RNA sequence: GGGCGCAUAGCUCAGUUGGUUAGAGCGCCUGCCUUACAAGCAGGAUGUCACAAGUUCAAGUCUUGUUGUGCCCACCA
């Protein structure tokens, strides 16, 4: 134990301890060996939401992983066998796009220039180089993951699980091939799921144009028409129009149904069809139908057998079907050109500014195209059970309101397009027979299509499906694939039984659909025997986690999302360098409300750094106050307490310690982590440092010194244990510096954190039970000291220490004041505090819970100022008394309120009236 | 269009099942380098708890409505 430095320097402490923890495998846990005495220890497990393998740590990761680490480290302190499973996600589109860009920039080549095999080599090489970065960054944050278990979604064991899940779901009829409208990203050149499409309001134009009727005619409304007027935001696709639709009940057009209009270019007759999807009230009530390029239009087309005319290439340029003049043109250029051409032809009626929602590709950030294509789809399994998992309570969301979001999504669930036209990912384990064309392929015929984990026995006769799986179709196996599923062998089965289901999933709401719901459904379907439906008991056994802790998103100070392009995302490593990992952890949790979004602000992170320093200095003071005795256990410290020497302040701080321990314990029932930082901050800084330590300074010279130091050691010990999950490094360092480490133990985490009851019991055992009355009296003394300080400040004597006070009190209270006079003098900064029998002449007075105190101004009191001050106080009291009186005189209140509340009001009023009388007396004395 | 939140001090937010005179941090003002800590200490000012009605002995807290604001979902061209 060396002397601590004056200012805490985390850079010296944090890496040192992290390295030691790693070297000693402090975070590693595994199932007990078969011959171990304890075969079924209490366990606690979490799987990390795997970050993208090439990702960089951002503030969202900091919050998410700090919260997980808090849960994990607390579980260790509770003596549980604890596993935090780390790993990374291959992140199909994100990673592939990144490497494609690098290849393009450095070699001027596309992935197709390189070919699939060569390109994948580049991605693996890139992953080799960058794949560990984010994990190292998590280590710098202090994350206590079991790194020996680090997993990657393309590892062989994981790939096996992914293939197994595909084959099983296929066999059970959940996966099928279909030709459907999908969301197509013209930049990434792949299909996307609905969840990967972000709707954004866009300012554009609504074009109103005319389609010439083949035969002009008069409608039921008496209007003679030669044209139909149609509104569209996308004139560039009109070449793909194969009909115009009207509502069947629309009197304006009913007579035209079955007739034709001229599509202007390429000029062709297209029919007018009736369909209820048309909104009579929108625009003119006529809808041009482009089945290839709009979902609704596609459905209308299906109902009316309309041809699908695809005028777009996969990359978003127009093709030859759009006509020679548009062939090869970008879709947005084509929009202008099509509008111009309509205008030339005299068919453009008007163009008005218009704002509508357009779907954008989440990754590439370009407008997606609805596109008809052949894809693999998943009909979600166990949807009903997934709802029941939550409604039955097998899975609980915190905060609970997210359950509604989850259930609502399940109510409206659509089949999931799981194939991606990418190379980086799990290649779909389907093989097509060579020589059988796509047109004649029969998916039910095993001679045409082969689906298995290992492929056909005669691979030379088959071609494997080119597509890979959506990344989320592999990451949804994360909670069970990492604990040995599907082929449990030896000890992994035991591990699975011990660590699955995991206790809690910690994540933010934006991936409830992407990941959380899908994990639940896949677990319900795949963990255990194949079954049509599940009972509540089976659901409870299969779910991947018991709790889902949803935390908020971190935004910048103006409430904007953090993004690279805005440059508003602080670099966590920079913050860690300046404030320490513990400081950043404390700071970010301290500003993270459970409900709404978090507005990041650096000054608020500084609080964490400041708190670290406070903790450090309080420990330093302890070290300087006297030699550290036996601190190796709760019992050893308690044994150093002489119960006869415990004073009011000791009882008070011990009682606050127990209360704070209970408050922190409650936090882990609801995951309201912010409450933990607030409770610990208020207790350690506000109660312990500001009051207890200051009050005990005098005693350190006296006979009670040993007991006082033992109480300090006890409080600091409990604080370190309570704080360790949040601030692991500094607490570990202080644990060792102050001699808390027990014989034969290496780390703080090996200590069982005492429960509030255990603390009380340990104290009781040495005859030092906490005396609540004494604690309350100490509180009164604190209030009295506050009053004395305030009186000094009012007379500009705040910094003087030679101030003289007198007081008037009854004998009982005077005894208390006399008993603790030294402490009061010291903390109030006064020279004397003498008991007087009557009010001294012309001295300003203050009413305290224990006495009326008078400040000796040596005759120089400003009478007028004093009167103003007292009048103000009197006013406050009058208000309080009037309120209490009104209530107490109300019979209904006295009759129906709980007795304690009524009594409280009475006591309060009595005390206030006493105070009031005192003030009135003082005021009167100034009148004379 | 449907759903979910939020609205409390200048700022960011706490405020348990309704129950004394509504709190914290930051910022601001005053005074302190008081021997652990200036990343600190002491003191101080600032609130029609968005608005309106209702329930109740009692409402920041519960109910309804209004306004403002944020987010999620949805095929109005």
XYZ file of N, CA, C and O (backbone and C1' of nucleotides) in Angstrom, chain A residues 6-7 231-232 279 282 287 296 354 357 401 593 599 604 607 609-610 613-614 617-618 620-621 674 678 685 689-690 694 697 789-790 793 799 890 892-893 896-898 908 912, chain B residues 2-6 12-16 19-21 24-26 30-32 34-46 57-58 70-77:
462
model
N -2.271 12.754 -5.554
C -3.252 13.774 -5.191
C -4.437 13.810 -6.163
O -5.577 14.011 -5.770
N -4.140 13.661 -7.422
C -5.213 13.632 -8.413
C -5.245 12.265 -9.057
O -4.202 11.696 -9.380
N -52.524 11.700 -61.977
C -51.406 12.289 -61.232
C -50.361 11.231 -60.935
O -50.689 10.082 -60.629
N -49.103 11.651 -60.995
C -48.034 10.724 -60.638
C -46.835 11.497 -60.119
O -46.634 12.658 -60.470
N -58.313 5.267 -54.735
C -58.957 6.211 -53.836
C -59.689 7.249 -54.687
O -59.064 8.023 -55.413
N -58.617 10.914 -54.250
C -57.276 11.423 -54.540
C -57.192 11.904 -55.982
O -57.477 11.170 -56.921
N -55.801 6.204 -61.609
C -54.468 5.748 -61.213
C -53.828 5.035 -62.380
O -54.425 4.118 -62.965
N -48.577 -1.576 -54.986
C -50.029 -1.569 -55.179
C -50.369 -1.901 -56.622
O -51.276 -2.687 -56.904
N -44.710 18.851 -54.219
C -45.362 17.770 -53.516
C -44.365 17.067 -52.605
O -43.214 16.846 -52.968
N -43.578 10.357 -48.903
C -42.601 9.462 -48.291
C -41.992 8.534 -49.327
O -42.708 7.912 -50.103
N -43.339 -0.811 -21.723
C -44.137 -0.344 -22.852
C -43.637 -0.853 -24.205
O -44.381 -0.888 -25.169
N -31.605 8.303 -19.117
C -32.897 8.019 -18.516
C -33.443 6.721 -19.090
O -33.034 6.307 -20.166
N -29.543 13.016 -24.512
C -28.845 14.097 -25.190
C -27.440 14.150 -24.634
O -27.233 14.435 -23.458
N -21.469 16.844 -18.898
C -22.146 15.892 -18.022
C -21.342 14.610 -17.887
O -21.516 13.856 -16.926
N -18.793 14.788 -14.982
C -19.251 14.431 -13.644
C -18.644 13.094 -13.232
O -18.236 12.903 -12.086
N -15.831 11.797 -14.277
C -14.417 11.992 -13.967
C -14.276 12.604 -12.573
O -13.459 12.186 -11.752
N -15.083 13.599 -12.291
C -15.025 14.256 -10.986
C -15.356 13.286 -9.853
O -14.749 13.326 -8.783
N -12.503 11.115 -9.073
C -11.509 11.831 -8.283
C -11.931 11.959 -6.819
O -11.115 11.867 -5.910
N -13.216 12.148 -6.619
C -13.721 12.264 -5.254
C -13.504 10.949 -4.504
O -13.044 10.929 -3.360
N -9.886 10.615 -3.675
C -9.391 11.467 -2.596
C -9.950 11.084 -1.242
O -9.274 11.225 -0.219
N -11.167 10.620 -1.225
C -11.731 10.153 0.039
C -10.913 8.966 0.535
O -10.614 8.848 1.732
N -7.832 8.425 -0.238
C -6.535 8.963 0.128
C -6.578 9.522 1.555
O -5.688 9.318 2.366
N -7.665 10.217 1.849
C -7.815 10.778 3.187
C -7.874 9.670 4.226
O -7.267 9.761 5.298
N -29.951 4.708 -14.040
C -29.642 6.084 -13.674
C -29.851 6.290 -12.173
O -29.118 7.046 -11.537
N -27.297 8.010 -9.268
C -27.756 9.101 -8.411
C -27.678 8.728 -6.935
O -27.245 9.527 -6.104
N -20.812 11.150 -1.977
C -20.330 12.533 -1.981
C -21.091 13.383 -0.953
O -20.508 14.044 -0.094
N -18.772 12.038 2.300
C -17.671 13.005 2.256
C -18.053 14.333 2.910
O -17.312 14.865 3.740
N -19.191 14.872 2.527
C -19.522 16.225 2.992
C -19.883 16.263 4.470
O -19.624 17.252 5.150
N -16.256 14.877 7.396
C -15.983 16.155 8.035
C -16.266 16.066 9.538
O -15.497 16.567 10.356
N -13.539 14.145 11.579
C -12.148 14.607 11.611
C -11.649 14.856 13.039
O -10.526 14.492 13.383
N -24.239 27.959 9.502
C -23.442 28.396 8.347
C -24.189 29.470 7.568
O -23.621 30.464 7.121
N -25.463 29.213 7.406
C -26.269 30.135 6.622
C -26.338 31.500 7.310
O -26.272 32.549 6.654
N -23.137 33.324 6.679
C -23.068 33.834 5.310
C -23.930 35.077 5.154
O -23.553 36.019 4.469
N -16.449 33.130 5.787
C -15.109 32.548 5.829
C -14.436 32.728 7.188
O -13.318 32.291 7.387
N -60.400 19.717 8.491
C -61.299 18.999 7.591
C -61.587 17.616 8.172
O -60.705 16.758 8.237
N -63.135 15.116 7.047
C -62.938 13.996 6.116
C -61.469 13.581 6.057
O -61.142 12.415 5.934
N -60.596 14.590 6.114
C -59.169 14.267 6.091
C -58.796 13.461 7.315
O -58.170 12.406 7.224
N -60.414 9.928 6.925
C -60.049 8.957 5.883
C -58.546 8.813 5.628
O -58.134 7.810 5.067
N -57.736 9.797 6.000
C -56.303 9.639 5.747
C -55.704 8.661 6.738
O -56.200 8.536 7.854
N -54.633 7.971 6.344
C -53.981 7.035 7.267
C -53.517 7.779 8.527
O -53.144 8.954 8.465
N -46.051 18.227 12.421
C -45.482 19.265 11.595
C -46.021 20.627 12.007
O -45.279 21.598 12.156
N -44.058 23.781 13.559
C -44.083 25.059 12.871
C -44.621 26.173 13.756
O -44.152 27.303 13.688
P -56.319 8.115 -37.039
O -55.487 6.795 -36.749
C -56.143 5.533 -36.612
C -55.142 4.450 -36.332
C -54.389 4.565 -35.015
O -55.143 4.092 -33.915
C -52.842 4.133 -36.725
P -54.932 4.766 -32.477
O -53.480 4.274 -32.042
C -53.255 2.907 -31.754
C -51.788 2.645 -31.573
C -51.105 3.373 -30.437
O -51.369 2.777 -29.181
C -49.748 3.517 -32.347
P -51.369 3.681 -27.880
O -49.814 3.871 -27.614
C -48.958 2.749 -27.510
C -47.521 3.209 -27.466
C -47.207 4.248 -26.411
O -47.052 3.650 -25.144
C -46.218 4.890 -28.454
P -47.291 4.482 -23.856
O -45.925 5.280 -23.774
C -45.939 6.682 -23.617
C -44.557 7.184 -23.914
C -44.232 8.518 -23.281
O -43.713 8.327 -21.986
C -43.772 8.626 -25.588
P -44.260 9.236 -20.816
O -43.568 10.631 -21.150
C -42.157 10.720 -21.275
C -41.779 12.010 -21.947
C -42.346 13.271 -21.301
O -41.584 13.663 -20.184
C -42.633 13.386 -23.644
P -32.876 21.522 -22.311
O -32.146 20.362 -21.487
C -30.992 19.721 -22.030
C -30.530 18.643 -21.081
C -31.616 17.687 -20.600
O -31.906 16.695 -21.566
C -30.278 18.360 -18.761
P -33.258 15.896 -21.487
O -33.059 15.220 -20.063
C -34.127 14.834 -19.268
C -33.561 14.502 -17.919
C -34.535 13.883 -16.923
O -34.639 12.494 -17.148
C -33.281 15.588 -15.863
P -35.875 11.701 -16.592
O -35.366 11.431 -15.108
C -36.088 11.954 -14.039
C -35.440 11.535 -12.758
C -36.450 11.103 -11.699
O -36.702 9.727 -11.758
C -35.114 12.847 -10.845
P -38.178 9.212 -11.930
O -38.914 9.897 -10.693
C -38.595 9.499 -9.374
C -39.215 10.450 -8.383
C -40.730 10.616 -8.483
O -41.445 9.555 -7.892
C -39.744 12.739 -8.338
P -42.785 9.082 -8.571
O -43.826 8.475 -7.548
C -43.507 7.534 -6.607
C -43.268 6.170 -7.186
C -43.988 5.035 -6.461
O -44.136 3.931 -7.316
C -41.695 5.042 -5.889
P -47.613 11.060 -2.840
O -48.313 11.643 -1.538
C -48.675 13.028 -1.467
C -48.723 13.456 -0.025
C -47.674 12.785 0.848
O -47.190 13.717 1.788
C -49.831 12.310 1.700
P -45.930 14.598 1.517
O -46.654 15.997 1.594
C -45.939 17.171 1.877
C -46.401 17.755 3.175
C -45.768 19.114 3.439
O -46.792 20.012 3.896
C -45.366 17.635 5.261
P -47.260 21.056 2.901
O -45.913 21.779 2.416
C -45.943 22.616 1.271
C -44.635 23.369 1.172
C -43.448 22.528 0.711
O -42.712 23.261 -0.266
C -42.919 23.691 2.690
P -31.451 20.162 -4.138
O -30.733 19.164 -5.156
C -30.285 17.894 -4.705
C -29.698 17.121 -5.849
C -28.675 17.885 -6.681
O -27.398 17.843 -6.074
C -30.219 16.819 -8.119
P -26.383 19.007 -6.325
O -25.902 18.732 -7.811
C -25.080 17.609 -8.119
C -24.881 17.531 -9.603
C -24.380 18.820 -10.246
O -22.972 18.940 -10.150
C -26.223 18.005 -11.466
P -22.314 20.363 -10.064
O -22.586 20.946 -11.520
C -21.969 20.349 -12.655
C -22.535 20.951 -13.924
C -22.442 22.468 -14.038
O -21.163 22.885 -14.461
C -24.618 21.769 -14.643
P -20.297 37.612 -7.889
O -20.441 37.274 -6.339
C -21.171 38.153 -5.488
C -21.123 37.645 -4.071
C -19.753 37.182 -3.590
O -18.929 38.273 -3.208
C -21.369 35.577 -2.972
P -17.324 38.126 -3.388
O -16.947 37.139 -2.207
C -17.240 37.517 -0.868
C -16.993 36.354 0.046
C -15.649 35.665 -0.136
O -14.598 36.406 0.427
C -17.351 34.042 0.089
P -13.090 35.975 0.065
O -12.976 34.639 0.917
C -11.871 33.804 0.737
C -12.130 32.499 1.422
C -11.117 31.432 1.056
O -9.974 31.531 1.900
C -13.272 30.575 0.707
P -6.632 26.728 2.371
O -6.690 26.954 3.956
C -7.778 27.524 4.552
C -8.306 26.630 5.652
C -8.194 25.127 5.381
O -7.001 24.617 5.962
C -10.406 25.713 6.000
P -5.975 23.774 5.083
O -6.475 22.283 5.373
C -6.836 21.401 4.318
C -5.972 20.165 4.381
C -6.100 19.374 5.685
O -5.795 18.021 5.393
C -3.909 20.108 5.484
P -6.971 17.085 5.251
O -6.801 16.784 3.713
C -5.745 15.968 3.257
C -6.159 15.322 1.973
C -6.779 16.304 0.974
O -5.769 16.918 0.207
C -8.187 14.395 1.213
P -5.971 18.396 -0.363
O -6.995 18.164 -1.553
C -6.595 17.448 -2.722
C -7.818 17.122 -3.544
C -8.642 18.326 -3.986
O -8.101 18.891 -5.166
C -10.073 16.636 -3.131
P -7.680 20.403 -5.209
O -8.428 20.988 -6.478
C -9.820 20.786 -6.702
C -10.377 21.970 -7.453
C -9.382 22.659 -8.369
O -10.047 23.056 -9.569
C -10.275 24.213 -6.853
P -9.806 22.206 -10.881
O -10.917 21.057 -10.781
C -12.276 21.309 -11.152
C -13.051 20.039 -10.923
C -12.944 19.509 -9.500
O -14.120 18.838 -9.127
C -11.932 17.976 -10.995
P -15.299 19.268 -8.460
O -14.906 19.511 -6.941
C -14.199 18.521 -6.198
C -13.631 19.128 -4.964
C -14.615 19.863 -4.072
O -15.375 18.981 -3.277
C -12.684 21.178 -4.326
P -16.832 19.345 -2.880
O -16.603 20.461 -1.787
C -15.998 20.126 -0.551
C -15.957 21.323 0.348
C -17.274 22.061 0.535
O -18.146 21.403 1.429
C -15.565 23.622 0.151
P -19.704 21.529 1.199
O -19.999 22.978 1.747
C -19.784 23.264 3.113
C -20.005 24.721 3.364
C -21.322 25.284 2.849
O -22.419 24.965 3.684
C -19.576 26.741 2.260
P -23.839 24.794 3.054
O -24.235 26.282 2.666
C -24.483 27.232 3.698
C -24.582 28.610 3.126
C -25.724 28.864 2.157
O -26.961 29.046 2.816
C -23.747 29.803 1.290
P -28.300 28.642 2.067
O -28.378 29.698 0.882
C -28.593 31.077 1.177
C -28.547 31.903 -0.075
C -29.613 31.611 -1.108
O -30.845 32.206 -0.753
C -27.521 31.886 -2.174
P -32.197 31.567 -1.260
O -32.380 32.244 -2.689
C -32.400 33.666 -2.820
C -32.353 34.022 -4.275
C -33.377 33.297 -5.136
O -34.628 33.957 -5.103
C -31.251 33.141 -6.149
P -35.952 33.102 -5.058
O -36.096 32.581 -6.552
C -36.113 33.516 -7.637
C -35.877 32.792 -8.925
C -36.825 31.631 -9.195
O -38.032 32.115 -9.779
C -34.575 31.029 -9.723
P -63.695 12.589 -0.584
O -62.659 13.636 0.045
C -63.154 14.778 0.724
C -62.020 15.464 1.448
C -60.803 15.767 0.596
O -60.968 16.982 -0.104
C -60.103 14.734 2.598
P -60.494 17.082 -1.605
O -58.917 16.871 -1.469
C -58.135 17.896 -0.868
C -56.706 17.469 -0.795
C -56.085 17.051 -2.121
O -55.623 18.183 -2.830
C -55.571 15.447 -0.459
P -40.597 18.087 -33.387
O -40.239 16.618 -32.889
C -38.988 16.373 -32.282
C -38.991 15.041 -31.602
C -39.226 13.834 -32.491
O -38.087 13.474 -33.246
C -40.485 13.602 -30.507
P -38.276 12.809 -34.686
O -38.618 11.298 -34.326
C -37.664 10.483 -33.651
C -38.333 9.274 -33.048
C -38.959 8.301 -34.045
O -37.995 7.451 -34.630
C -40.470 8.667 -32.269
P -38.247 6.855 -36.095
O -39.305 5.698 -35.812
C -38.928 4.554 -35.073
C -40.131 3.688 -34.805
C -40.889 3.220 -36.041
O -40.273 2.099 -36.645
C -42.434 4.040 -34.470
P -40.365 1.943 -38.244
O -41.898 1.526 -38.437
C -42.377 0.278 -37.965
C -43.880 0.216 -38.063
C -44.474 0.375 -39.451
O -44.392 -0.818 -40.212
C -45.682 1.717 -37.957
P -44.144 -0.677 -41.810
O -45.532 -0.130 -42.368
C -46.765 -0.700 -41.947
C -47.913 0.023 -42.593
C -47.678 0.535 -44.008
O -47.837 -0.485 -44.973
C -48.712 2.215 -42.721
P -46.944 -0.477 -46.267
O -47.448 0.738 -47.132
C -46.602 1.254 -48.155
C -47.409 1.581 -49.383
C -48.644 2.431 -49.114
O -48.304 3.798 -49.051
C -49.222 0.616 -50.522
P -48.901 4.755 -47.973
O -49.177 6.101 -48.775
C -50.520 6.528 -48.967
C -50.878 6.516 -50.428
C -50.455 7.794 -51.176
O -49.274 7.582 -51.933
C -52.798 7.603 -51.192
P -48.291 8.919 -52.013
O -48.003 9.179 -53.562
C -49.073 9.181 -54.467
C -48.879 8.017 -55.393
C -48.412 8.439 -56.785
O -47.526 7.451 -57.300
C -50.616 7.515 -56.879
